Structure formats: C-alpha cells, structure tokens
Short mmCIF file of C-alpha atoms in Angstrom, two decimals:
data_model
loop_
_atom_site.label_atom_id
_atom_site.label_comp_id
_atom_site.label_asym_id
_atom_site.label_seq_id
_atom_site.Cartn_x
_atom_site.Cartn_y
_atom_site.Cartn_z
CA UNK B 192 -39.31 2.11 16.57
CA UNK B 193 -42.34 1.40 14.38
CA UNK B 194 -45.26 3.81 14.03
CA UNK B 195 -47.56 1.39 15.91
CA UNK B 196 -45.26 1.36 18.94
CA UNK B 197 -44.86 5.14 18.76
CA UNK B 198 -48.64 5.55 19.05
CA UNK B 199 -49.63 2.54 21.18
CA UNK B 200 -47.23 3.05 24.07
CA UNK B 201 -48.33 6.65 24.88
CA UNK B 202 -51.98 5.63 24.50
CA UNK B 203 -51.52 2.77 26.93
CA UNK B 204 -49.43 4.76 29.38
CA UNK B 205 -51.64 7.89 29.39
CA UNK B 206 -54.50 6.24 31.24
CA UNK B 207 -52.19 5.11 34.06
CA UNK B 208 -50.62 8.56 34.33
CA UNK B 209 -54.01 10.22 34.68
CA UNK B 210 -55.21 7.59 37.16
CA UNK B 211 -52.03 7.93 39.19
CA UNK B 212 -52.33 11.72 39.35
CA UNK B 213 -55.98 11.39 40.41
CA UNK B 214 -54.92 9.01 43.17
CA UNK B 215 -52.36 11.49 44.46
CA UNK B 216 -54.79 14.42 44.33
CA UNK B 217 -57.66 12.52 45.98
CA UNK B 218 -55.80 10.17 48.29
CA UNK B 219 -58.47 9.90 51.06
CA UNK B 220 -61.24 8.85 48.63
CA UNK B 221 -58.95 6.44 46.75
CA UNK B 222 -57.70 4.98 50.03
CA UNK B 223 -61.27 4.44 51.19
CA UNK B 224 -62.02 2.38 48.08
CA UNK B 225 -58.78 0.42 48.48
CA UNK B 226 -59.05 -0.26 52.21
CA UNK B 227 -61.44 -3.29 52.11
CA UNK B 228 -59.15 -5.05 49.66
CA UNK B 229 -56.08 -4.27 51.75
CA UNK B 230 -57.84 -5.66 54.81
CA UNK B 231 -58.66 -8.81 52.88
CA UNK B 232 -55.04 -9.16 51.75
CA UNK B 233 -53.83 -8.54 55.30
CA UNK B 234 -56.00 -11.32 56.66
CA UNK B 235 -54.63 -13.75 54.09
CA UNK B 236 -50.99 -12.55 54.27
CA UNK B 237 -50.13 -11.28 57.76
CA UNK B 238 -46.62 -10.44 56.62
CA UNK B 239 -48.08 -7.70 54.42
CA UNK B 240 -49.38 -5.75 57.43
CA UNK B 241 -46.85 -2.90 57.04
CA UNK B 242 -48.50 -2.21 53.68
CA UNK B 243 -52.10 -3.13 54.33
CA UNK B 244 -52.29 -1.26 57.64
CA UNK B 245 -51.65 2.11 55.95
CA UNK B 246 -54.14 2.50 53.07
CA UNK B 247 -53.41 6.20 52.42
CA UNK B 248 -49.66 5.66 52.21
CA UNK B 249 -50.18 2.59 50.01
CA UNK B 250 -52.51 4.62 47.77
CA UNK B 251 -49.88 7.34 47.36
CA UNK B 252 -47.21 4.79 46.50
CA UNK B 253 -49.44 3.15 43.94
CA UNK B 254 -50.28 6.55 42.43
CA UNK B 255 -46.61 7.46 42.16
CA UNK B 256 -45.78 4.08 40.62
CA UNK B 257 -48.54 4.57 38.01
CA UNK B 258 -47.26 8.03 37.07
CA UNK B 259 -43.62 7.00 36.79
CA UNK B 260 -44.19 3.65 35.05
CA UNK B 261 -46.87 5.16 32.79
CA UNK B 262 -44.52 7.93 31.71
CA UNK B 263 -41.69 5.44 31.12
CA UNK B 264 -43.97 3.30 28.92
CA UNK B 265 -45.23 6.35 27.03
CA UNK B 266 -41.74 7.54 26.09
CA UNK B 267 -40.36 4.03 25.52
CA UNK B 268 -37.93 4.04 28.46
CA UNK B 269 -37.58 0.52 29.81
CA UNK B 270 -41.00 -0.24 28.26
CA UNK B 271 -41.09 -3.94 29.18
CA UNK B 272 -40.27 -3.31 32.86
CA UNK B 273 -42.74 -0.40 32.94
CA UNK B 274 -45.50 -2.57 31.41
CA UNK B 275 -44.77 -5.38 33.87
CA UNK B 276 -45.02 -2.93 36.79
CA UNK B 277 -48.28 -1.46 35.53
CA UNK B 278 -49.69 -4.93 35.01
CA UNK B 279 -49.12 -5.68 38.71
CA UNK B 280 -50.82 -2.43 39.79
CA UNK B 281 -53.70 -2.93 37.36
CA UNK B 282 -54.41 -6.45 38.66
CA UNK B 283 -54.97 -4.98 42.08
CA UNK B 284 -57.07 -2.11 40.71
CA UNK B 285 -59.16 -4.54 38.65
CA UNK B 286 -59.98 -6.60 41.71
CA UNK B 287 -60.86 -3.48 43.72
CA UNK B 288 -63.11 -2.22 40.93
CA UNK B 289 -64.77 -5.62 40.48
CA UNK B 290 -65.29 -6.01 44.25
CA UNK B 291 -66.83 -2.51 44.57
CA UNK B 292 -69.02 -2.80 41.48
CA UNK B 293 -70.33 -6.19 42.55
CA UNK B 294 -71.24 -4.86 45.98
CA UNK B 295 -72.85 -1.62 44.78
CA UNK B 296 -74.46 -2.57 41.47
CA UNK B 297 -77.19 -5.07 40.77
CA UNK B 298 -76.51 -4.80 37.03
CA UNK B 299 -74.50 -7.91 36.20
CA UNK B 300 -73.93 -6.75 32.63
CA UNK B 301 -72.16 -3.58 33.82
CA UNK B 302 -69.95 -5.62 36.14
CA UNK B 303 -69.02 -7.97 33.29
CA UNK B 304 -68.32 -5.04 30.98
CA UNK B 305 -65.96 -3.47 33.50
CA UNK B 306 -64.21 -6.80 34.06
CA UNK B 307 -63.74 -7.38 30.33
CA UNK B 308 -62.39 -3.82 29.90
CA UNK B 309 -59.79 -4.44 32.61
CA UNK B 310 -58.90 -7.82 31.11
CA UNK B 311 -58.37 -6.10 27.75
CA UNK B 312 -55.98 -3.58 29.34
CA UNK B 313 -54.09 -6.40 31.01
CA UNK B 314 -53.83 -8.10 27.64
CA UNK B 315 -52.32 -4.95 26.13
CA UNK B 316 -49.84 -4.70 28.96
CA UNK B 317 -48.97 -8.37 28.51
CA UNK B 318 -48.14 -7.74 24.85
CA UNK B 319 -45.98 -4.76 25.88
CA UNK B 320 -44.11 -6.95 28.36
CA UNK B 321 -43.09 -9.48 25.68
CA UNK B 322 -42.51 -6.88 22.95
CA UNK B 323 -38.82 -7.04 22.02
CA UNK B 324 -39.02 -4.07 19.65
CA UNK B 325 -37.76 -6.19 16.76
CA UNK B 326 -34.71 -7.46 18.61
CA UNK B 327 -34.17 -11.17 19.26
CA UNK B 328 -34.37 -12.32 22.85
CA UNK B 329 -31.31 -13.28 24.89
CA UNK B 330 -32.43 -16.90 24.88
CA UNK B 331 -32.66 -16.91 21.06
CA UNK B 332 -29.24 -15.28 20.75
CA UNK B 333 -27.73 -17.80 23.15
CA UNK B 334 -29.30 -20.71 21.24
CA UNK B 335 -28.18 -19.27 17.91
CA UNK B 336 -24.64 -18.83 19.18
CA UNK B 337 -24.59 -22.38 20.52
CA UNK B 338 -25.67 -23.74 17.12
CA UNK B 339 -23.16 -21.63 15.21
CA UNK B 340 -20.41 -22.59 17.62
CA UNK B 341 -20.40 -26.27 16.66
CA UNK B 342 -16.89 -27.36 15.88
CA UNK B 343 -15.41 -24.52 17.90
CA UNK B 344 -12.62 -25.18 20.45
CA UNK B 345 -15.12 -24.83 23.31
CA UNK B 346 -17.01 -27.78 24.74
CA UNK B 347 -20.79 -28.20 24.74
CA UNK B 348 -20.70 -27.73 28.52
CA UNK B 349 -19.20 -24.26 28.10
CA UNK B 350 -21.97 -23.28 25.68
CA UNK B 351 -24.69 -24.62 28.00
CA UNK B 352 -23.29 -22.56 30.88
CA UNK B 353 -23.30 -19.44 28.68
CA UNK B 354 -26.92 -20.08 27.63
CA UNK B 355 -28.04 -20.51 31.24
CA UNK B 356 -26.16 -17.44 32.47
CA UNK B 357 -27.53 -15.00 29.90
CA UNK B 358 -26.48 -12.14 27.66
CA UNK B 359 -23.16 -11.07 29.22
CA UNK B 360 -21.84 -14.64 29.29
CA UNK B 361 -22.94 -15.17 25.68
CA UNK B 362 -21.13 -12.02 24.56
CA UNK B 363 -17.98 -13.04 26.42
CA UNK B 364 -18.03 -16.53 24.93
CA UNK B 365 -18.53 -15.09 21.45
CA UNK B 366 -15.52 -12.81 21.90
CA UNK B 367 -13.35 -15.70 23.03
CA UNK B 368 -14.64 -17.85 20.22
CA UNK B 369 -13.59 -15.24 17.65
CA UNK B 370 -10.18 -14.91 19.25
CA UNK B 371 -9.76 -18.69 19.32
CA UNK B 372 -10.81 -19.01 15.67
CA UNK B 373 -8.32 -16.31 14.72
CA UNK B 374 -5.65 -18.08 16.74
CA UNK B 375 -6.36 -21.38 15.03
CA UNK B 376 -6.08 -19.74 11.62
CA UNK B 377 -2.72 -18.20 12.57
CA UNK B 378 -1.50 -21.54 13.93
CA UNK B 379 -2.59 -23.32 10.73
CA UNK B 380 -0.78 -20.73 8.59
CA UNK B 381 2.41 -21.01 10.64
CA UNK B 382 2.24 -24.81 10.39
CA UNK B 383 1.94 -24.65 6.63
CA UNK B 384 4.90 -22.30 6.47
CA UNK B 385 6.97 -24.59 8.69
CA UNK B 386 6.10 -27.66 6.59
CA UNK B 387 6.97 -25.77 3.40
CA UNK B 388 10.30 -24.68 4.91
CA UNK B 389 11.18 -28.29 5.90
CA UNK B 390 10.20 -29.52 2.43
CA UNK B 391 12.36 -26.85 0.79
CA UNK B 392 15.35 -27.72 3.05
CA UNK B 393 14.96 -31.42 2.20
CA UNK B 394 14.85 -30.61 -1.48
CA UNK B 395 18.05 -28.56 -1.25
CA UNK B 396 19.85 -31.40 0.61
CA UNK B 397 18.72 -33.90 -2.02
CA UNK B 398 19.96 -31.69 -4.85
CA UNK B 399 23.33 -31.11 -3.07
CA UNK B 400 23.81 -34.85 -2.49
CA UNK B 401 23.22 -35.65 -6.13
#
C-alpha cells in the first residue's frame, strides 16, 4: 500500500467514526434533525415506513454504520465497500444538513460553503470506491485473458461467458487453458515420436529388402 493510501484512508474514515460516535451518544438530538427528512422520504416512498417511522432507531443504525465502515476504511479492510457504504450515508447527511441550513440561515454563502464541503467529501469517497490499490480490475483481467487466449482450443463464446461471469470463471478458464495447452504439447510430441518410429521402421524394411 502506498504512503498516500496509508495516510488518506484514516483521514477520510476518522471524520465518519467521530460523527457516528456522536450520533450514538446524542441520539435524541440527531434523530430530531433527521426526522423531517425521514418524513419527506416516507411520503415519497411509503414502503420505507418501517425505517422512516422510527427516527431514533434509524439514527442509531446510521451511527453504527458510520463507525464500522469508517474504521474499515481507516485500516484498509474492504476499503471500496466501506467507501461505498459511507457515500450512501453521507448523501443522506448532506441533504439533511443542506435542508436544515437553508431553513435556519439567511446566509446563502454559508449554505453554499457547506454544500461544497460535502460534495468534496463525496468526491473523496468516490475515488476510494474506484481505487483498485494498484491491482487491475476483474473486467481488465477478463479482457486481457480473452485477448491472450486467441488460438486456444476454447471458442470465443466460452471466453465471452467467462468475461460476463467474472473473476472465478476467468480463473477457471485460465486453468483449463493451461492444461489444454500442456495437453496439446504432449500430443504433438507423441505424434512426432510416432511419425519418427514409422519412418525408422520403413527405413529398416527398405534396407532389408535391398
């Protein structure tokens, strides 16, 4: 892991850990701020009523998610999944903050500054989501394997299926491809030996006849 990742992930995750802990410690106040947004979501999506009807419970769940996902991002454990989870929570928090600030503050500049700050954090999380830590993606590996497999005993259809299925299918196909290549080499060697043996036998018969 590079030095930048070593520093950036804990810095990005720390804010969510602190915010999540604060949510858990001050659930009533946090739930009060969240409740108007939950009511708005509930009116638009009635199926979400089990969540929107219990603001304190939802607040506790969000706080726990922030702590767990923030810690996972900070230590580099499933960082892409953790960043994706935090991005979802932060989108909701950004809307809540924007909604509250717009209602309580007449200072448009302050509202814009808060919005830009939240957009910047979302941008950082977006980069963490797509960060492959120097490893090629499964789609690249599948495409690379398909290109390198031209002329192999497997059809193009087999390679396309492997690409669409993902990493495990690609690994399996690669293993079979190696085995098939080895088998073809062995078969070619045995064929050469058989041809040489026939040629030698024919030579002996010719010499005996003369």
